[in-house]
């Protein structure tokens, strides 16, 4: 006669997760072996985070897995991934019975009659669960799309890239804050009382028309093949002027942020850091965090967008990137497209692409500042040892934290692209501590003997002009008259974007219009 499983229904509670059910079976059948328990549970439950006090009540709900929750809404204690008594994973008792722990394993008999929970606590969790489900159901009413960089389909990609912006989803710690602001912030006080991460900034939206892409027209393709014609050269000059203007505008915003954050006048120096080893940061006189981030930022623009000499190797290993196990730089799209369910591609307006390009440039500089700070902290540690062929291991990896300015929701409504986001600049999500400010104060540029000098930008944003930006990024070894190499020049014959060249000439005619911060 087989063993009849006791399901412990007296301990059952609403909103119980699969882990809560498995823990209840374990407590109701203390003599059950792991093999028999796994037969009753074909899939081992995923736990995520758990409240230590809820564990005494044999309770766990799926809401605890949300990254937005850092504390238990009921007991207001910190959620953790390991048991505070045995310091092992909460799911360890389902894989091994040793060591025995009455906190995460079988419940002791003294607590059998003390596992009930108050109804007001369950009502609080029931409201939160229903609200999250309602937010997920509302997403089914819209068509969400992803923004794809044109360089991923047309042209060449010199370096590996990762996403700069992310769609709000339940795996993001700012997901509930985004959904709260979508509804006007009416539930923000209630979420704060439940220790859920919120962000007290209203959402903004930006709308763009969509046009089919690519537009393949025989007469336009014939015109494209003649790249020496006056019309083609004129259009490329306009495209080059636009890129220089946008990068100049991004540099001005960076200089304004630097003045506002540091409260000092500091020249940004670009030095070639590609072959610099980490011990040079510890033993030499390296540039400050801002100059190092500026060097990474200029290198990213130079490798992705500018013309390069034939011997220029964009795939060379960057020593500092290898030290941080930093294999992908932030994506900066000069143009992008979306793809619908029928595999048709669409392009937004030029103004929308310019706005996203500037925001991606600011996000890249913010990430490089965090990377420079990480490099200074790691290289200052005396326990870190350097070798001729490798570094201290993959356990020490730079990870850029997620910020609210990286959340970008894009969906299609009535043949229009609608983007919702927090309007704060990605630069203002970076906090500079006193160590970083001290390094900025001591920064005197780059020593020609130790670091390869590439260029400099003066601290006054009003004195920065397009000619200085062009001279900063131009490669002196390349005799080409063009600074930027647009992706359309490297595309196949089938991908001719006629609308790419037909820009708004009235906007491009005046550089002051392009360099308007509004």
Coordinates of C-alpha atoms in Angstrom, one line a residue:
X1 CA 0.0 0.0 0.0
X2 CA 1.5 3.3 -1.0
X3 CA 2.1 6.3 1.2
X4 CA -0.7 8.8 1.2
X5 CA 0.6 12.4 1.0
X6 CA -0.5 14.8 3.7
X7 CA -1.0 18.1 1.9
X8 CA -1.2 20.1 5.2
X9 CA -4.3 22.0 4.2
X10 CA -4.6 23.5 7.7
X11 CA -1.5 25.5 6.8
X12 CA -2.7 26.6 3.3
X13 CA -3.0 30.3 2.7
X14 CA -4.2 32.5 -0.2
X15 CA -1.6 33.8 -2.7
X16 CA 0.7 30.8 -2.0
X17 CA 3.5 30.3 -4.4
X18 CA 5.0 27.0 -5.6
X19 CA 7.7 27.4 -3.0
X20 CA 5.1 27.9 -0.3
X21 CA 3.3 24.8 -1.4
X22 CA 6.5 22.7 -1.4
X23 CA 7.5 24.0 2.0
X24 CA 4.0 23.1 3.3
X25 CA 4.3 19.5 2.0
X26 CA 7.7 19.2 3.6
X27 CA 6.4 20.4 7.0
X28 CA 3.3 18.1 6.8
X29 CA 5.4 15.0 5.9
X30 CA 8.6 15.2 8.0
X31 CA 9.4 11.6 7.3
X32 CA 9.3 12.0 3.6
X33 CA 12.5 11.4 1.7
X34 CA 13.9 13.8 -0.9
X35 CA 13.2 11.3 -3.6
X36 CA 9.6 10.9 -2.7
X37 CA 9.2 14.7 -2.3
X38 CA 10.7 15.3 -5.8
X39 CA 8.2 12.8 -7.2
X40 CA 5.4 14.9 -5.7
X41 CA 7.1 18.1 -7.1
X42 CA 8.3 17.4 -10.6
X43 CA 9.9 20.8 -10.8
X44 CA 11.9 22.2 -8.0
X45 CA 10.3 25.5 -6.9
X46 CA 11.9 28.8 -7.7
X47 CA 12.2 30.9 -4.5
X48 CA 14.0 34.1 -5.3
X49 CA 13.7 36.2 -2.2
X50 CA 12.0 35.4 1.1
X51 CA 11.0 37.1 4.3
X52 CA 12.6 35.4 7.4
X53 CA 9.4 36.0 9.4
X54 CA 7.1 34.7 6.7
X55 CA 9.2 31.6 6.6
X56 CA 8.1 30.9 10.2
X57 CA 4.5 31.0 9.0
X58 CA 5.2 28.6 6.0
X59 CA 4.2 31.5 3.7
X60 CA 5.7 32.7 0.5
X61 CA 4.0 34.6 -2.4
X62 CA 5.2 35.2 -5.9
X63 CA 5.2 39.0 -5.4
X64 CA 8.3 38.6 -3.3
X65 CA 10.2 37.7 -6.5
X66 CA 9.7 41.2 -7.9
X67 CA 13.0 43.2 -7.8
X68 CA 11.0 46.3 -6.8
X69 CA 10.4 44.8 -3.4
X70 CA 13.4 45.1 -1.1
X71 CA 11.4 44.6 2.2
X72 CA 8.5 42.5 3.2
X73 CA 5.2 44.5 2.9
X74 CA 3.9 42.7 6.1
X75 CA 6.8 42.5 8.5
X76 CA 8.9 45.3 7.0
X77 CA 12.1 43.3 7.2
X78 CA 14.6 42.9 4.4
X79 CA 14.0 40.2 1.8
X80 CA 17.0 37.9 1.2
X81 CA 18.0 35.0 -1.0
X82 CA 19.5 33.0 1.8
X83 CA 18.4 31.7 5.2
X84 CA 19.6 33.9 8.1
X85 CA 20.1 30.9 10.3
X86 CA 22.1 28.5 8.2
X87 CA 23.2 31.1 5.6
X88 CA 22.3 28.8 2.7
X89 CA 19.8 29.2 -0.1
X90 CA 16.2 29.0 0.8
X91 CA 15.7 26.2 -1.8
X92 CA 18.6 24.1 -0.3
X93 CA 16.3 21.8 1.8
X94 CA 14.8 20.5 -1.5
X95 CA 18.2 19.4 -2.7
X96 CA 19.9 18.3 0.5
X97 CA 18.7 17.6 4.1
X98 CA 22.1 18.4 5.5
X99 CA 22.5 20.6 7.5
X100 CA 19.2 20.4 9.3
X101 CA 17.6 23.9 9.7
X102 CA 14.2 24.6 11.2
X103 CA 14.1 28.0 9.6
X104 CA 14.1 27.0 6.0
X105 CA 13.5 23.2 6.4
X106 CA 11.0 21.2 8.4
X107 CA 9.0 23.4 10.8
X108 CA 9.5 22.5 14.5
X109 CA 6.5 21.3 16.4
X110 CA 6.6 24.3 18.7
X111 CA 5.5 26.5 15.8
X112 CA 2.8 24.2 14.3
X113 CA -0.1 26.2 15.8
X114 CA 1.5 29.6 15.2
X115 CA 1.5 29.8 11.5
X116 CA -1.7 31.7 10.9
X117 CA -1.5 35.2 9.4
X118 CA -3.7 38.2 10.0
X119 CA -6.3 39.0 7.5
X120 CA -5.3 42.6 7.1
X121 CA -1.8 41.4 6.1
X122 CA -3.3 39.1 3.4
X123 CA -5.6 41.9 2.2
X124 CA -2.5 44.1 1.7
X125 CA -0.8 41.4 -0.4
X126 CA -4.0 40.6 -2.3
X127 CA -4.3 44.3 -3.4
X128 CA -0.7 44.3 -4.5
X129 CA -1.1 41.1 -6.5
X130 CA -4.2 42.3 -8.2
X131 CA -2.6 45.6 -9.1
X132 CA 0.4 43.9 -10.6
X133 CA -1.8 41.6 -12.6
X134 CA -3.9 44.5 -13.8
X135 CA -0.7 46.3 -15.1
X136 CA 0.3 43.1 -16.9
X137 CA -3.2 42.7 -18.5
X138 CA -3.2 46.3 -19.8
X139 CA 0.0 45.6 -21.8
X140 CA -1.9 43.1 -24.0
X141 CA -4.0 46.0 -25.4
X142 CA -1.0 47.6 -27.1
X143 CA 1.7 46.6 -29.6
X144 CA 5.1 47.0 -28.0
X145 CA 8.1 47.2 -30.3
X146 CA 11.9 47.2 -29.9
X147 CA 14.2 49.8 -31.4
X148 CA 16.8 48.2 -33.6
X149 CA 20.1 50.0 -34.4
X150 CA 20.5 50.3 -38.2
X151 CA 24.2 49.3 -37.8
X152 CA 23.0 45.9 -36.8
X153 CA 21.5 45.3 -40.2
X154 CA 23.4 47.7 -42.5
X155 CA 27.0 48.6 -42.2
X156 CA 29.7 47.3 -40.0
X157 CA 29.9 47.0 -36.3
X158 CA 33.4 47.7 -34.9
X159 CA 32.7 46.7 -31.3
X160 CA 30.3 44.7 -29.3
X161 CA 27.4 46.7 -27.9
X162 CA 24.7 46.2 -25.3
X163 CA 21.3 47.9 -24.9
X164 CA 21.3 51.5 -23.6
X165 CA 17.5 51.5 -22.9
X166 CA 15.2 48.9 -21.6
X167 CA 11.5 48.2 -21.7
X168 CA 9.7 48.2 -18.3
X169 CA 8.9 44.7 -17.2
X170 CA 8.4 42.7 -14.0
X171 CA 12.1 41.8 -13.9
X172 CA 13.2 45.5 -13.5
X173 CA 13.4 47.1 -10.1
X174 CA 11.7 50.3 -11.5
X175 CA 8.8 48.4 -13.1
X176 CA 6.2 49.2 -10.3
X177 CA 7.5 52.8 -10.1
X178 CA 6.9 53.2 -13.8
X179 CA 3.4 51.7 -13.7
X180 CA 2.6 53.9 -10.7
X181 CA 3.6 57.1 -12.6
X182 CA 1.7 55.9 -15.7
X183 CA -1.5 56.1 -13.6
X184 CA -0.5 59.6 -12.3
X185 CA 1.1 58.5 -9.1
X186 CA -2.1 57.9 -7.3
X187 CA -0.8 54.7 -5.5
X188 CA 2.7 56.1 -4.7
X189 CA 2.0 56.7 -0.9
X190 CA 0.5 53.2 -0.6
X191 CA 3.5 51.7 -2.3
X192 CA 5.9 53.6 -0.1
X193 CA 4.2 52.3 3.0
X194 CA 4.8 48.8 1.6
X195 CA 8.5 49.5 1.1
X196 CA 8.3 49.3 -2.7
X197 CA 10.7 51.3 -4.8
X198 CA 9.1 54.3 -6.3
X199 CA 10.4 57.3 -8.3
X200 CA 8.7 60.7 -7.7
X201 CA 9.0 62.0 -11.3
X202 CA 6.1 62.3 -13.8
X203 CA 6.5 60.4 -17.1
X204 CA 6.9 62.2 -20.4
X205 CA 5.8 61.0 -23.8
X206 CA 7.2 61.6 -27.3
X207 CA 5.3 60.7 -30.5
X208 CA 6.7 60.2 -34.0
X209 CA 5.3 59.3 -37.4
X210 CA 6.4 56.0 -39.0
X211 CA 7.5 55.7 -42.6
X212 CA 8.2 52.4 -44.5
X213 CA 11.8 51.5 -44.7
X214 CA 13.7 50.7 -46.9
X215 CA 12.4 52.7 -49.8
X216 CA 13.7 50.9 -52.9
X217 CA 13.4 53.0 -56.0
X218 CA 15.3 52.4 -59.1
X219 CA 15.9 56.0 -60.0
X220 CA 17.1 56.8 -56.5
X221 CA 19.5 53.8 -56.5
X222 CA 21.0 55.0 -59.8
X223 CA 21.5 58.4 -58.2
X224 CA 23.2 56.8 -55.2
X225 CA 25.7 54.9 -57.2
X226 CA 27.2 58.2 -58.5
X227 CA 28.9 59.3 -55.3
X228 CA 31.0 61.9 -56.9
X229 CA 28.1 64.0 -58.1
X230 CA 27.6 67.5 -56.6
X231 CA 24.2 66.5 -55.3
X232 CA 25.5 63.5 -53.5
X233 CA 28.4 65.5 -52.0
X234 CA 26.1 68.3 -50.9
X235 CA 23.8 65.8 -49.1
X236 CA 26.7 64.1 -47.4
X237 CA 28.0 67.5 -46.2
X238 CA 24.7 68.2 -44.7
X239 CA 24.7 64.8 -43.0
X240 CA 28.2 65.4 -41.7
X241 CA 27.2 68.9 -40.4
X242 CA 24.3 67.3 -38.5
X243 CA 26.5 64.7 -36.8
X244 CA 29.0 67.3 -35.7
X245 CA 26.2 69.5 -34.4
X246 CA 24.7 66.7 -32.4
X247 CA 27.9 65.6 -30.9
X248 CA 28.7 69.2 -30.0
X249 CA 25.4 69.6 -28.3
X250 CA 26.1 66.4 -26.3
X251 CA 29.5 67.8 -25.3
X252 CA 27.8 71.0 -24.1
X253 CA 25.4 69.1 -22.0
X254 CA 28.3 67.1 -20.5
X255 CA 30.2 70.3 -19.7
X256 CA 27.1 71.9 -18.1
X257 CA 26.6 68.8 -15.9
X258 CA 30.3 68.8 -14.9
X259 CA 30.0 72.4 -13.8
X260 CA 26.8 71.8 -11.9
X261 CA 28.1 68.6 -10.2
X262 CA 31.7 69.4 -9.4
X263 CA 31.3 73.2 -9.0
X264 CA 34.7 73.8 -10.7
X265 CA 36.2 74.5 -14.2
X266 CA 37.8 71.3 -15.5
X267 CA 39.2 70.6 -18.9
X268 CA 38.3 67.2 -20.4
X269 CA 41.3 65.5 -21.8
X270 CA 41.2 62.6 -24.3
X271 CA 44.1 60.2 -23.9
X272 CA 44.6 56.9 -25.7
X273 CA 44.0 54.2 -23.1
X274 CA 43.7 51.2 -25.4
X275 CA 47.1 49.7 -24.4
X276 CA 47.3 51.0 -20.8
X277 CA 47.6 48.3 -18.2
X278 CA 45.9 48.5 -14.8
X279 CA 49.1 48.9 -12.9
X280 CA 49.8 52.1 -14.7
X281 CA 46.7 53.6 -12.9
X282 CA 48.0 52.6 -9.5
X283 CA 51.7 53.5 -10.0
X284 CA 51.6 56.4 -12.6
X285 CA 49.7 59.7 -12.8
X286 CA 46.5 58.8 -14.6
X287 CA 43.8 61.2 -15.6
X288 CA 40.8 61.7 -13.3
X289 CA 37.5 59.8 -13.6
X290 CA 36.0 62.4 -15.8
X291 CA 38.9 62.5 -18.3
X292 CA 39.0 58.7 -18.4
X293 CA 35.3 58.5 -19.1
X294 CA 35.7 61.2 -21.7
X295 CA 38.5 59.1 -23.3
X296 CA 36.3 56.1 -23.5
X297 CA 33.4 58.2 -24.8
X298 CA 35.5 59.7 -27.6
X299 CA 36.9 56.2 -28.5
X300 CA 33.4 54.8 -28.8
X301 CA 32.3 57.6 -31.2
X302 CA 35.6 57.3 -33.2
X303 CA 35.3 53.6 -33.6
X304 CA 31.6 53.5 -34.6
X305 CA 31.1 56.6 -36.7
X306 CA 34.3 58.1 -38.1
X307 CA 36.4 57.3 -41.1
X308 CA 39.5 55.3 -40.1
X309 CA 42.8 54.6 -41.8
X310 CA 43.4 51.2 -43.4
X311 CA 45.7 50.1 -40.7
X312 CA 43.4 51.1 -37.8
X313 CA 42.4 48.0 -35.9
X314 CA 39.1 48.5 -34.1
X315 CA 39.1 44.9 -32.8
X316 CA 42.3 45.3 -30.7
X317 CA 41.8 44.3 -27.1
X318 CA 41.4 47.1 -24.7
X319 CA 43.5 46.4 -21.6
X320 CA 41.3 48.2 -19.1
X321 CA 38.1 46.7 -20.6
X322 CA 39.7 43.2 -20.2
X323 CA 40.6 44.0 -16.6
X324 CA 36.9 44.8 -15.9
X325 CA 35.6 42.0 -18.0
X326 CA 33.8 44.7 -19.9
X327 CA 33.1 43.2 -23.3
X328 CA 30.3 45.4 -24.6
X329 CA 30.0 49.1 -24.7
X330 CA 26.6 51.0 -24.6
X331 CA 24.8 51.2 -27.9
X332 CA 24.6 54.7 -29.4
X333 CA 22.2 54.5 -32.4
X334 CA 22.5 57.2 -35.0
X335 CA 19.4 55.7 -36.7
X336 CA 17.1 52.9 -35.9
X337 CA 14.1 51.0 -37.2
X338 CA 11.3 48.8 -35.8
X339 CA 9.9 45.6 -37.2
X340 CA 6.3 44.5 -37.0
X341 CA 4.8 41.0 -36.8
X342 CA 4.8 40.8 -40.6
X343 CA 8.5 41.5 -40.8
X344 CA 8.0 44.9 -42.3
X345 CA 10.4 47.6 -41.2
X346 CA 9.6 51.2 -40.3
X347 CA 11.6 54.3 -39.5
X348 CA 10.6 57.1 -37.1
X349 CA 11.0 60.8 -37.8
X350 CA 14.4 62.5 -37.9
X351 CA 13.8 64.6 -34.8
X352 CA 12.9 61.4 -32.9
X353 CA 16.2 59.8 -33.9
X354 CA 18.2 62.9 -33.0
X355 CA 16.6 63.0 -29.5
X356 CA 17.4 59.3 -28.9
X357 CA 20.9 59.8 -30.2
X358 CA 21.6 62.6 -27.8
X359 CA 20.1 60.6 -24.9
X360 CA 22.2 57.6 -25.8
X361 CA 25.4 59.7 -25.8
X362 CA 24.6 61.0 -22.3
X363 CA 23.9 57.5 -21.1
X364 CA 27.2 56.2 -22.5
X365 CA 29.2 59.0 -20.7
X366 CA 27.4 58.2 -17.4
X367 CA 28.3 54.5 -17.8
X368 CA 31.9 55.3 -18.5
X369 CA 32.1 57.5 -15.4
X370 CA 30.9 54.5 -13.3
X371 CA 33.5 52.3 -15.1
X372 CA 36.3 54.8 -14.4
X373 CA 35.3 54.9 -10.7
X374 CA 35.3 51.1 -10.6
X375 CA 38.8 50.9 -12.2
X376 CA 40.3 53.4 -9.7
X377 CA 38.7 51.4 -6.8
X378 CA 39.9 48.0 -8.0
X379 CA 43.4 49.1 -8.9
X380 CA 43.9 50.8 -5.5
X381 CA 43.3 47.4 -3.8
X382 CA 46.7 46.0 -2.8
X383 CA 45.3 42.4 -2.9
X384 CA 44.7 42.6 -6.7
X385 CA 47.6 41.0 -8.6
X386 CA 48.4 41.6 -12.2
X387 CA 50.0 39.1 -14.6
X388 CA 51.5 39.4 -18.0
X389 CA 48.7 37.5 -19.7
X390 CA 45.6 37.9 -17.5
X391 CA 44.0 39.5 -14.5
X392 CA 42.3 38.6 -11.2
X393 CA 39.4 36.5 -12.6
X394 CA 35.8 36.8 -13.8
X395 CA 34.4 37.1 -10.3
X396 CA 35.4 40.8 -10.3
X397 CA 33.3 42.2 -13.1
X398 CA 32.0 45.7 -13.6
X399 CA 28.3 45.9 -13.7
X400 CA 26.6 49.2 -14.5
X401 CA 23.5 49.6 -12.2
X402 CA 20.2 50.3 -13.8
X403 CA 18.9 53.8 -13.5
X404 CA 15.4 55.3 -14.1
X405 CA 16.6 57.3 -17.2
X406 CA 17.3 54.0 -19.0
X407 CA 13.7 52.9 -18.9
X408 CA 12.1 53.6 -22.3
X409 CA 8.7 52.2 -23.3
X410 CA 8.0 52.2 -27.0
X411 CA 4.8 51.0 -28.6
X412 CA 2.8 51.6 -31.7
X413 CA -0.6 53.5 -31.5
X414 CA -2.5 54.3 -34.6
X415 CA 0.5 54.0 -36.9
X416 CA 2.5 56.3 -34.6
X417 CA 5.5 55.4 -32.4
X418 CA 4.9 56.5 -28.8
X419 CA 7.8 56.6 -26.3
X420 CA 7.3 57.1 -22.5
X421 CA 10.2 57.8 -20.3
X422 CA 11.5 59.8 -17.3
X423 CA 12.8 63.1 -18.5
X424 CA 15.8 63.2 -16.2
X425 CA 19.2 63.2 -18.0
X426 CA 21.2 60.0 -17.5
X427 CA 24.1 62.1 -16.3
X428 CA 22.2 63.3 -13.2
X429 CA 21.8 59.7 -12.1
X430 CA 25.5 59.5 -11.4
X431 CA 26.6 60.6 -7.9
X432 CA 30.3 61.6 -7.5
X433 CA 31.7 60.9 -4.1
X434 CA 34.5 62.8 -2.4
X435 CA 37.2 60.5 -3.7
X436 CA 36.2 61.2 -7.3
X437 CA 36.0 65.0 -6.6
X438 CA 39.5 64.9 -5.1
X439 CA 40.9 63.2 -8.2
X440 CA 39.2 65.8 -10.4
X441 CA 40.8 68.6 -8.3
X442 CA 44.3 67.0 -8.7
X443 CA 43.9 66.3 -12.4
X444 CA 46.4 68.2 -14.5
X445 CA 45.7 66.7 -17.8
X446 CA 47.9 64.0 -19.4
X447 CA 51.6 63.6 -19.1
X448 CA 53.0 63.0 -22.7
X449 CA 55.5 60.5 -21.4
X450 CA 53.0 58.2 -19.8
X451 CA 49.8 58.7 -21.7
X452 CA 49.1 59.3 -25.4
X453 CA 47.4 62.7 -25.7
X454 CA 44.6 62.9 -28.3
X455 CA 42.7 66.2 -27.6
X456 CA 41.2 68.5 -25.1
X457 CA 37.9 70.3 -24.5
X458 CA 37.7 73.6 -22.6
X459 CA 35.3 73.7 -19.6
X460 CA 33.1 76.6 -20.8
X461 CA 30.2 75.1 -22.8
X462 CA 29.5 78.4 -24.5
X463 CA 33.0 78.5 -26.1
X464 CA 32.6 75.0 -27.6
X465 CA 32.0 75.2 -31.4
X466 CA 31.5 72.7 -34.1
X467 CA 35.0 73.3 -35.6
X468 CA 36.5 72.2 -32.3
X469 CA 34.4 69.0 -32.2
X470 CA 35.4 68.2 -35.7
X471 CA 39.1 68.8 -35.0
X472 CA 38.8 66.7 -31.8
X473 CA 37.5 63.6 -33.6
X474 CA 39.3 63.9 -36.9
X475 CA 42.1 61.3 -37.5
X476 CA 45.2 63.1 -38.7
X477 CA 46.6 60.0 -40.4
X478 CA 43.6 59.7 -42.7
X479 CA 43.7 62.0 -45.8
X480 CA 39.9 61.7 -46.4
X481 CA 37.9 64.9 -46.5
X482 CA 35.0 63.2 -44.6
X483 CA 35.0 62.9 -40.9
X484 CA 32.0 60.6 -40.5
X485 CA 31.2 57.5 -42.5
X486 CA 27.4 57.1 -42.6
X487 CA 26.0 53.6 -42.6
X488 CA 24.3 54.3 -46.0
X489 CA 27.8 54.4 -47.6
X490 CA 28.5 50.9 -46.4
X491 CA 25.1 49.4 -47.2
X492 CA 24.2 47.0 -49.9
X493 CA 22.4 48.0 -53.1
X494 CA 19.1 46.8 -51.8
X495 CA 19.1 49.1 -48.7
X496 CA 18.8 52.5 -50.1
X497 CA 17.2 54.9 -47.7
X498 CA 16.1 57.9 -49.8
X499 CA 14.4 59.5 -46.8
X500 CA 17.8 59.4 -44.9
X501 CA 19.2 62.1 -47.3
X502 CA 16.0 64.1 -47.6
X503 CA 16.4 65.7 -44.2
X504 CA 14.8 68.9 -43.1
X505 CA 17.0 71.4 -45.0
X506 CA 15.5 74.3 -43.1
X507 CA 16.7 72.8 -39.8
X508 CA 20.1 71.9 -41.2
X509 CA 20.6 75.3 -42.8
X510 CA 21.3 77.0 -39.4
X511 CA 23.6 75.4 -36.8
X512 CA 22.0 77.4 -34.1
X513 CA 18.7 75.6 -34.6
X514 CA 20.4 72.2 -34.3
X515 CA 22.3 73.3 -31.2
X516 CA 19.2 74.4 -29.4
X517 CA 18.9 72.5 -26.1
X518 CA 15.1 72.6 -26.3

